[in-house]
Amino acid sequence: AQKVTQAQTEISVVEKEDVTLDCVYETRDTTYYLFWYKQPPSGELVFLIRRNSFDEQNEISGRYSWNFQKSTSSFNFTITASQVVDSAVYFCALTTNRDDKIIFGKGTRLHILP
Amino acid sequence: ETGVTQTPRHLVMGMTNKKSLKCEQHLGHNAMYWYKQSAKKPLELMFVYNFKEQTENNSVPSRFSPECPNSSHLFLHLHTLQPEDSALYLCASSQTLKGFGNEQFFGPGTRLTVL
């Protein structure tokens, strides 16, 4: 069975600090997809990134970066020079090539303090 | 309109009322989803539709009745709800159900309160 664990339920950092959100996943499938979503206070889940299991290259998008490591089954998300607007709940998620649904982690609530 | 829209954004209803939630996607996607998000609980998948056909019913009580008339529209009909059904109901769509294009795009949600 598929599983996503986000061990950090809540994190608070001061603005401009870097912060890493952890995500550990479990699957027996060799073809799978990992996602990160952001849910600001408005409620809408915003798609951030999708990574397939055959692509272990790390990705950077502005202040966001993702570190995918199959050896440790982790797909961590780092925000560099955090800003107050980054305050949100962040969800890591997983699906496989055989599934027609995405398994979401419980989310990490991130507070960026001014 | 772009993306995924949901109406109404907020809904308060009594336990004997009948109401409907509407979702519309303007992305040309083929799959649509209903999720329930309660306070302090993980996202719960309720229903999945692919090309208008229901492919998943995640043991949802019959007081929730989905309808998908076409690939762009999804409804959730509500009747005789319970207070514990109060939650944020999120609609999502994706280009495909599996494989490439399966990332889901979400609407803003309907905040439902059952009195």
PDB file of C-alpha atoms in Angstrom:
ATOM      1  CA  ALA A   1       0.000   0.000   0.000  1.00  0.00           C
ATOM      2  CA  GLN A   2       1.084   3.538  -0.660  1.00  0.00           C
ATOM      3  CA  LYS A   3       1.852   5.898   2.197  1.00  0.00           C
ATOM      4  CA  VAL A   4       3.121   9.451   2.610  1.00  0.00           C
ATOM      5  CA  THR A   5       4.543  10.686   5.899  1.00  0.00           C
ATOM      6  CA  GLN A   6       5.083  14.317   6.751  1.00  0.00           C
ATOM      7  CA  ALA A   7       6.497  14.093  10.242  1.00  0.00           C
ATOM      8  CA  GLN A   8       6.550  17.856  10.834  1.00  0.00           C
ATOM      9  CA  THR A   9       3.037  18.941  11.725  1.00  0.00           C
ATOM     10  CA  GLU A  10       3.891  22.589  12.308  1.00  0.00           C
ATOM     11  CA  ILE A  11       7.010  24.733  11.740  1.00  0.00           C
ATOM     12  CA  SER A  12       7.663  28.367  12.582  1.00  0.00           C
ATOM     13  CA  VAL A  13      10.608  30.323  11.229  1.00  0.00           C
ATOM     14  CA  VAL A  14      11.495  33.972  11.047  1.00  0.00           C
ATOM     15  CA  GLU A  15      11.245  35.681   7.698  1.00  0.00           C
ATOM     16  CA  LYS A  16      14.323  35.316   5.446  1.00  0.00           C
ATOM     17  CA  GLU A  17      15.359  32.047   7.061  1.00  0.00           C
ATOM     18  CA  ASP A  18      15.578  28.897   4.968  1.00  0.00           C
ATOM     19  CA  VAL A  19      13.210  26.070   5.831  1.00  0.00           C
ATOM     20  CA  THR A  20      12.961  22.444   4.702  1.00  0.00           C
ATOM     21  CA  LEU A  21       9.756  20.440   4.742  1.00  0.00           C
ATOM     22  CA  ASP A  22      10.271  16.697   4.936  1.00  0.00           C
ATOM     23  CA  CYS A  23       8.358  14.045   3.024  1.00  0.00           C
ATOM     24  CA  VAL A  24       8.914  10.299   3.180  1.00  0.00           C
ATOM     25  CA  TYR A  25       6.943   7.939   0.991  1.00  0.00           C
ATOM     26  CA  GLU A  26       6.317   4.213   0.736  1.00  0.00           C
ATOM     27  CA  THR A  27       5.419   2.255  -2.356  1.00  0.00           C
ATOM     28  CA  ARG A  28       6.344  -1.072  -3.891  1.00  0.00           C
ATOM     29  CA  ASP A  29       5.734   0.190  -7.415  1.00  0.00           C
ATOM     30  CA  THR A  30       8.692   1.152  -9.545  1.00  0.00           C
ATOM     31  CA  THR A  31       6.779   3.797 -11.483  1.00  0.00           C
ATOM     32  CA  TYR A  32       5.300   6.491  -9.310  1.00  0.00           C
ATOM     33  CA  TYR A  33       4.769  10.232  -9.122  1.00  0.00           C
ATOM     34  CA  LEU A  34       5.374  12.632  -6.284  1.00  0.00           C
ATOM     35  CA  PHE A  35       3.741  16.016  -5.789  1.00  0.00           C
ATOM     36  CA  TRP A  36       3.872  19.049  -3.560  1.00  0.00           C
ATOM     37  CA  TYR A  37       0.859  21.295  -3.024  1.00  0.00           C
ATOM     38  CA  LYS A  38       0.489  24.555  -1.101  1.00  0.00           C
ATOM     39  CA  GLN A  39      -2.732  25.433   0.721  1.00  0.00           C
ATOM     40  CA  PRO A  40      -2.817  29.095   1.790  1.00  0.00           C
ATOM     41  CA  PRO A  41      -5.451  30.342   4.256  1.00  0.00           C
ATOM     42  CA  SER A  42      -7.867  30.915   1.357  1.00  0.00           C
ATOM     43  CA  GLY A  43      -8.227  27.140   1.112  1.00  0.00           C
ATOM     44  CA  GLU A  44      -7.333  26.349  -2.486  1.00  0.00           C
ATOM     45  CA  LEU A  45      -4.624  23.737  -3.006  1.00  0.00           C
ATOM     46  CA  VAL A  46      -2.025  25.103  -5.391  1.00  0.00           C
ATOM     47  CA  PHE A  47      -0.006  22.614  -7.431  1.00  0.00           C
ATOM     48  CA  LEU A  48       3.738  23.242  -7.040  1.00  0.00           C
ATOM     49  CA  ILE A  49       5.582  20.338  -8.605  1.00  0.00           C
ATOM     50  CA  ARG A  50       5.251  16.842 -10.010  1.00  0.00           C
ATOM     51  CA  ARG A  51       8.208  14.447 -10.185  1.00  0.00           C
ATOM     52  CA  ASN A  52       8.248  10.951 -11.650  1.00  0.00           C
ATOM     53  CA  SER A  53      10.251   8.114 -10.173  1.00  0.00           C
ATOM     54  CA  PHE A  54      12.687   7.931 -13.091  1.00  0.00           C
ATOM     55  CA  ASP A  55      13.834  11.488 -12.724  1.00  0.00           C
ATOM     56  CA  GLU A  56      16.000  11.998  -9.654  1.00  0.00           C
ATOM     57  CA  GLN A  57      17.310  15.373 -10.714  1.00  0.00           C
ATOM     58  CA  ASN A  58      16.761  18.013  -8.110  1.00  0.00           C
ATOM     59  CA  GLU A  59      14.719  20.977  -9.201  1.00  0.00           C
ATOM     60  CA  ILE A  60      14.894  24.658  -8.404  1.00  0.00           C
ATOM     61  CA  SER A  61      12.187  27.195  -9.106  1.00  0.00           C
ATOM     62  CA  GLY A  62      13.004  30.608  -7.749  1.00  0.00           C
ATOM     63  CA  ARG A  63      13.177  30.340  -3.955  1.00  0.00           C
ATOM     64  CA  TYR A  64      11.762  26.796  -4.040  1.00  0.00           C
ATOM     65  CA  SER A  65      13.846  23.663  -4.445  1.00  0.00           C
ATOM     66  CA  TRP A  66      13.092  19.977  -4.206  1.00  0.00           C
ATOM     67  CA  ASN A  67      15.447  17.152  -3.272  1.00  0.00           C
ATOM     68  CA  PHE A  68      14.307  13.725  -4.489  1.00  0.00           C
ATOM     69  CA  GLN A  69      16.285  10.775  -3.100  1.00  0.00           C
ATOM     70  CA  LYS A  70      15.066   7.291  -3.958  1.00  0.00           C
ATOM     71  CA  SER A  71      17.646   5.711  -1.650  1.00  0.00           C
ATOM     72  CA  THR A  72      15.883   7.203   1.359  1.00  0.00           C
ATOM     73  CA  SER A  73      12.385   7.423  -0.222  1.00  0.00           C
ATOM     74  CA  SER A  74      12.288  11.120   0.435  1.00  0.00           C
ATOM     75  CA  PHE A  75      11.116  14.132  -1.515  1.00  0.00           C
ATOM     76  CA  ASN A  76      11.972  17.161   0.579  1.00  0.00           C
ATOM     77  CA  PHE A  77      11.015  20.745  -0.169  1.00  0.00           C
ATOM     78  CA  THR A  78      13.171  23.740   0.733  1.00  0.00           C
ATOM     79  CA  ILE A  79      12.132  27.367   0.740  1.00  0.00           C
ATOM     80  CA  THR A  80      15.077  29.749   0.646  1.00  0.00           C
ATOM     81  CA  ALA A  81      14.827  33.236   2.133  1.00  0.00           C
ATOM     82  CA  SER A  82      11.288  32.608   3.346  1.00  0.00           C
ATOM     83  CA  GLN A  83       8.633  35.288   3.127  1.00  0.00           C
ATOM     84  CA  VAL A  84       5.410  35.854   5.053  1.00  0.00           C
ATOM     85  CA  VAL A  85       3.431  34.911   1.923  1.00  0.00           C
ATOM     86  CA  ASP A  86       4.922  31.425   2.183  1.00  0.00           C
ATOM     87  CA  SER A  87       2.810  30.810   5.285  1.00  0.00           C
ATOM     88  CA  ALA A  88       0.492  27.936   4.380  1.00  0.00           C
ATOM     89  CA  VAL A  89      -0.089  24.233   4.798  1.00  0.00           C
ATOM     90  CA  TYR A  90       2.095  22.189   2.460  1.00  0.00           C
ATOM     91  CA  PHE A  91       1.080  18.724   1.315  1.00  0.00           C
ATOM     92  CA  CYS A  92       3.285  16.041  -0.151  1.00  0.00           C
ATOM     93  CA  ALA A  93       1.478  13.419  -2.237  1.00  0.00           C
ATOM     94  CA  LEU A  94       2.088  10.184  -4.125  1.00  0.00           C
ATOM     95  CA  THR A  95       0.442   8.138  -6.836  1.00  0.00           C
ATOM     96  CA  THR A  96       1.604   5.175  -8.873  1.00  0.00           C
ATOM     97  CA  ASN A  97       1.105   4.234 -12.478  1.00  0.00           C
ATOM     98  CA  ARG A  98      -1.556   1.742 -11.419  1.00  0.00           C
ATOM     99  CA  ASP A  99      -3.557   4.054  -9.154  1.00  0.00           C
ATOM    100  CA  ASP A 100      -6.264   6.459 -10.154  1.00  0.00           C
ATOM    101  CA  LYS A 101      -6.013   8.470  -6.961  1.00  0.00           C
ATOM    102  CA  ILE A 102      -3.388  10.523  -5.162  1.00  0.00           C
ATOM    103  CA  ILE A 103      -2.406   9.722  -1.585  1.00  0.00           C
ATOM    104  CA  PHE A 104      -1.803  12.895   0.403  1.00  0.00           C
ATOM    105  CA  GLY A 105       0.289  13.303   3.516  1.00  0.00           C
ATOM    106  CA  LYS A 106      -1.253  15.007   6.532  1.00  0.00           C
ATOM    107  CA  GLY A 107       0.426  18.285   5.693  1.00  0.00           C
ATOM    108  CA  THR A 108       2.917  20.594   7.390  1.00  0.00           C
ATOM    109  CA  ARG A 109       1.651  23.957   8.599  1.00  0.00           C
ATOM    110  CA  LEU A 110       4.351  26.564   7.988  1.00  0.00           C
ATOM    111  CA  HIS A 111       4.349  29.900   9.805  1.00  0.00           C
ATOM    112  CA  ILE A 112       6.708  32.589   8.557  1.00  0.00           C
ATOM    113  CA  LEU A 113       7.044  35.232  11.248  1.00  0.00           C
ATOM    114  CA  PRO A 114       7.784  38.835  10.251  1.00  0.00           C
TER     115      PRO A 114
ATOM    116  CA  GLU B   1     -12.940  32.071 -16.056  1.00  0.00           C
ATOM    117  CA  THR B   2      -9.786  30.024 -15.803  1.00  0.00           C
ATOM    118  CA  GLY B   3      -8.792  26.952 -13.831  1.00  0.00           C
ATOM    119  CA  VAL B   4     -11.276  25.257 -11.565  1.00  0.00           C
ATOM    120  CA  THR B   5     -14.186  27.196 -10.103  1.00  0.00           C
ATOM    121  CA  GLN B   6     -16.552  26.190  -7.331  1.00  0.00           C
ATOM    122  CA  THR B   7     -19.850  27.655  -6.197  1.00  0.00           C
ATOM    123  CA  PRO B   8     -20.966  28.579  -3.685  1.00  0.00           C
ATOM    124  CA  ARG B   9     -17.846  29.464  -1.724  1.00  0.00           C
ATOM    125  CA  HIS B  10     -19.730  29.297   1.571  1.00  0.00           C
ATOM    126  CA  LEU B  11     -22.892  27.385   2.445  1.00  0.00           C
ATOM    127  CA  VAL B  12     -24.854  27.078   5.672  1.00  0.00           C
ATOM    128  CA  MET B  13     -27.640  24.527   5.713  1.00  0.00           C
ATOM    129  CA  GLY B  14     -29.927  22.769   8.116  1.00  0.00           C
ATOM    130  CA  MET B  15     -30.008  19.015   8.425  1.00  0.00           C
ATOM    131  CA  THR B  16     -33.269  18.754   6.484  1.00  0.00           C
ATOM    132  CA  ASN B  17     -32.191  20.971   3.576  1.00  0.00           C
ATOM    133  CA  LYS B  18     -31.211  19.882   0.086  1.00  0.00           C
ATOM    134  CA  LYS B  19     -28.441  21.784  -1.619  1.00  0.00           C
ATOM    135  CA  SER B  20     -25.920  21.267  -4.398  1.00  0.00           C
ATOM    136  CA  LEU B  21     -22.272  22.167  -4.830  1.00  0.00           C
ATOM    137  CA  LYS B  22     -21.069  22.977  -8.314  1.00  0.00           C
ATOM    138  CA  CYS B  23     -17.623  22.591  -9.826  1.00  0.00           C
ATOM    139  CA  GLU B  24     -16.517  23.652 -13.289  1.00  0.00           C
ATOM    140  CA  GLN B  25     -13.113  23.213 -14.882  1.00  0.00           C
ATOM    141  CA  HIS B  26     -11.904  25.273 -17.826  1.00  0.00           C
ATOM    142  CA  LEU B  27      -8.730  23.251 -18.440  1.00  0.00           C
ATOM    143  CA  GLY B  28      -9.993  20.663 -20.912  1.00  0.00           C
ATOM    144  CA  HIS B  29      -9.358  17.890 -18.406  1.00  0.00           C
ATOM    145  CA  ASN B  30     -11.001  14.489 -18.459  1.00  0.00           C
ATOM    146  CA  ALA B  31     -10.967  13.486 -14.794  1.00  0.00           C
ATOM    147  CA  MET B  32     -12.689  15.238 -11.894  1.00  0.00           C
ATOM    148  CA  TYR B  33     -12.646  14.620  -8.162  1.00  0.00           C
ATOM    149  CA  TRP B  34     -14.470  15.529  -4.946  1.00  0.00           C
ATOM    150  CA  TYR B  35     -12.499  15.751  -1.698  1.00  0.00           C
ATOM    151  CA  LYS B  36     -13.562  16.480   1.872  1.00  0.00           C
ATOM    152  CA  GLN B  37     -11.224  18.327   4.218  1.00  0.00           C
ATOM    153  CA  SER B  38     -12.260  18.444   7.877  1.00  0.00           C
ATOM    154  CA  ALA B  39     -10.403  20.294  10.586  1.00  0.00           C
ATOM    155  CA  LYS B  40      -7.332  18.396  11.718  1.00  0.00           C
ATOM    156  CA  LYS B  41      -7.971  15.510   9.318  1.00  0.00           C
ATOM    157  CA  PRO B  42      -6.157  14.579   6.135  1.00  0.00           C
ATOM    158  CA  LEU B  43      -7.723  15.144   2.757  1.00  0.00           C
ATOM    159  CA  GLU B  44     -10.359  12.505   2.074  1.00  0.00           C
ATOM    160  CA  LEU B  45     -11.084  11.474  -1.491  1.00  0.00           C
ATOM    161  CA  MET B  46     -14.834  11.046  -2.011  1.00  0.00           C
ATOM    162  CA  PHE B  47     -15.512  10.455  -5.698  1.00  0.00           C
ATOM    163  CA  VAL B  48     -13.599  10.156  -8.958  1.00  0.00           C
ATOM    164  CA  TYR B  49     -15.000  10.625 -12.448  1.00  0.00           C
ATOM    165  CA  ASN B  50     -13.186   9.905 -15.688  1.00  0.00           C
ATOM    166  CA  PHE B  51     -14.816  10.888 -18.980  1.00  0.00           C
ATOM    167  CA  LYS B  52     -18.107  11.373 -17.046  1.00  0.00           C
ATOM    168  CA  GLU B  53     -18.014   7.845 -15.627  1.00  0.00           C
ATOM    169  CA  GLN B  54     -17.646   7.300 -11.892  1.00  0.00           C
ATOM    170  CA  THR B  55     -14.534   5.233 -11.202  1.00  0.00           C
ATOM    171  CA  GLU B  56     -14.271   5.616  -7.445  1.00  0.00           C
ATOM    172  CA  ASN B  57     -16.710   5.919  -4.562  1.00  0.00           C
ATOM    173  CA  ASN B  58     -14.685   5.921  -1.387  1.00  0.00           C
ATOM    174  CA  SER B  59     -17.436   4.505   0.855  1.00  0.00           C
ATOM    175  CA  VAL B  60     -19.221   7.830   0.950  1.00  0.00           C
ATOM    176  CA  PRO B  61     -22.653   7.925   2.673  1.00  0.00           C
ATOM    177  CA  SER B  62     -25.613   8.105   0.317  1.00  0.00           C
ATOM    178  CA  ARG B  63     -26.588  11.545   1.613  1.00  0.00           C
ATOM    179  CA  PHE B  64     -23.831  12.737  -0.747  1.00  0.00           C
ATOM    180  CA  SER B  65     -24.810  12.189  -4.373  1.00  0.00           C
ATOM    181  CA  PRO B  66     -22.419  13.160  -7.176  1.00  0.00           C
ATOM    182  CA  GLU B  67     -23.357  14.006 -10.728  1.00  0.00           C
ATOM    183  CA  CYS B  68     -21.084  14.505 -13.718  1.00  0.00           C
ATOM    184  CA  PRO B  69     -23.069  15.555 -16.797  1.00  0.00           C
ATOM    185  CA  ASN B  70     -19.934  16.196 -18.859  1.00  0.00           C
ATOM    186  CA  SER B  71     -16.163  16.344 -18.431  1.00  0.00           C
ATOM    187  CA  SER B  72     -16.262  20.015 -17.460  1.00  0.00           C
ATOM    188  CA  HIS B  73     -18.919  19.958 -14.752  1.00  0.00           C
ATOM    189  CA  LEU B  74     -19.237  18.111 -11.473  1.00  0.00           C
ATOM    190  CA  PHE B  75     -21.958  18.444  -8.874  1.00  0.00           C
ATOM    191  CA  LEU B  76     -22.327  17.199  -5.329  1.00  0.00           C
ATOM    192  CA  HIS B  77     -25.938  16.971  -4.217  1.00  0.00           C
ATOM    193  CA  LEU B  78     -26.456  17.131  -0.475  1.00  0.00           C
ATOM    194  CA  HIS B  79     -29.474  16.013   1.536  1.00  0.00           C
ATOM    195  CA  THR B  80     -30.193  15.273   5.199  1.00  0.00           C
ATOM    196  CA  LEU B  81     -26.630  16.032   6.205  1.00  0.00           C
ATOM    197  CA  GLN B  82     -25.241  15.744   9.718  1.00  0.00           C
ATOM    198  CA  PRO B  83     -23.262  18.361  11.651  1.00  0.00           C
ATOM    199  CA  GLU B  84     -20.132  16.219  11.258  1.00  0.00           C
ATOM    200  CA  ASP B  85     -20.388  16.763   7.510  1.00  0.00           C
ATOM    201  CA  SER B  86     -19.316  20.364   8.052  1.00  0.00           C
ATOM    202  CA  ALA B  87     -16.029  20.726   6.175  1.00  0.00           C
ATOM    203  CA  LEU B  88     -14.265  22.268   3.207  1.00  0.00           C
ATOM    204  CA  TYR B  89     -15.296  20.456   0.023  1.00  0.00           C
ATOM    205  CA  LEU B  90     -12.700  20.652  -2.696  1.00  0.00           C
ATOM    206  CA  CYS B  91     -13.101  19.854  -6.350  1.00  0.00           C
ATOM    207  CA  ALA B  92     -10.136  18.968  -8.550  1.00  0.00           C
ATOM    208  CA  SER B  93      -9.472  17.987 -12.133  1.00  0.00           C
ATOM    209  CA  SER B  94      -6.637  16.369 -14.040  1.00  0.00           C
ATOM    210  CA  GLN B  95      -5.884  15.746 -17.686  1.00  0.00           C
ATOM    211  CA  THR B  96      -5.591  12.013 -17.142  1.00  0.00           C
ATOM    212  CA  LEU B  97      -6.407   9.568 -14.392  1.00  0.00           C
ATOM    213  CA  LYS B  98      -3.056   7.795 -14.486  1.00  0.00           C
ATOM    214  CA  GLY B  99       0.428   8.461 -15.722  1.00  0.00           C
ATOM    215  CA  PHE B 100       1.580  11.605 -17.464  1.00  0.00           C
ATOM    216  CA  GLY B 101      -0.828  14.482 -16.890  1.00  0.00           C
ATOM    217  CA  ASN B 102      -2.208  13.142 -13.629  1.00  0.00           C
ATOM    218  CA  GLU B 103      -1.384  16.181 -11.535  1.00  0.00           C
ATOM    219  CA  GLN B 104      -4.585  17.536 -10.048  1.00  0.00           C
ATOM    220  CA  PHE B 105      -5.630  21.169 -10.063  1.00  0.00           C
ATOM    221  CA  PHE B 106      -7.953  22.290  -7.316  1.00  0.00           C
ATOM    222  CA  GLY B 107     -10.758  24.769  -6.994  1.00  0.00           C
ATOM    223  CA  PRO B 108     -11.057  27.218  -4.081  1.00  0.00           C
ATOM    224  CA  GLY B 109     -13.461  24.951  -2.193  1.00  0.00           C
ATOM    225  CA  THR B 110     -16.899  25.312  -0.637  1.00  0.00           C
ATOM    226  CA  ARG B 111     -16.929  25.862   3.112  1.00  0.00           C
ATOM    227  CA  LEU B 112     -20.001  23.946   4.296  1.00  0.00           C
ATOM    228  CA  THR B 113     -21.567  24.349   7.718  1.00  0.00           C
ATOM    229  CA  VAL B 114     -24.408  22.030   8.752  1.00  0.00           C
ATOM    230  CA  LEU B 115     -26.500  23.276  11.645  1.00  0.00           C
TER     231      LEU B 115
END
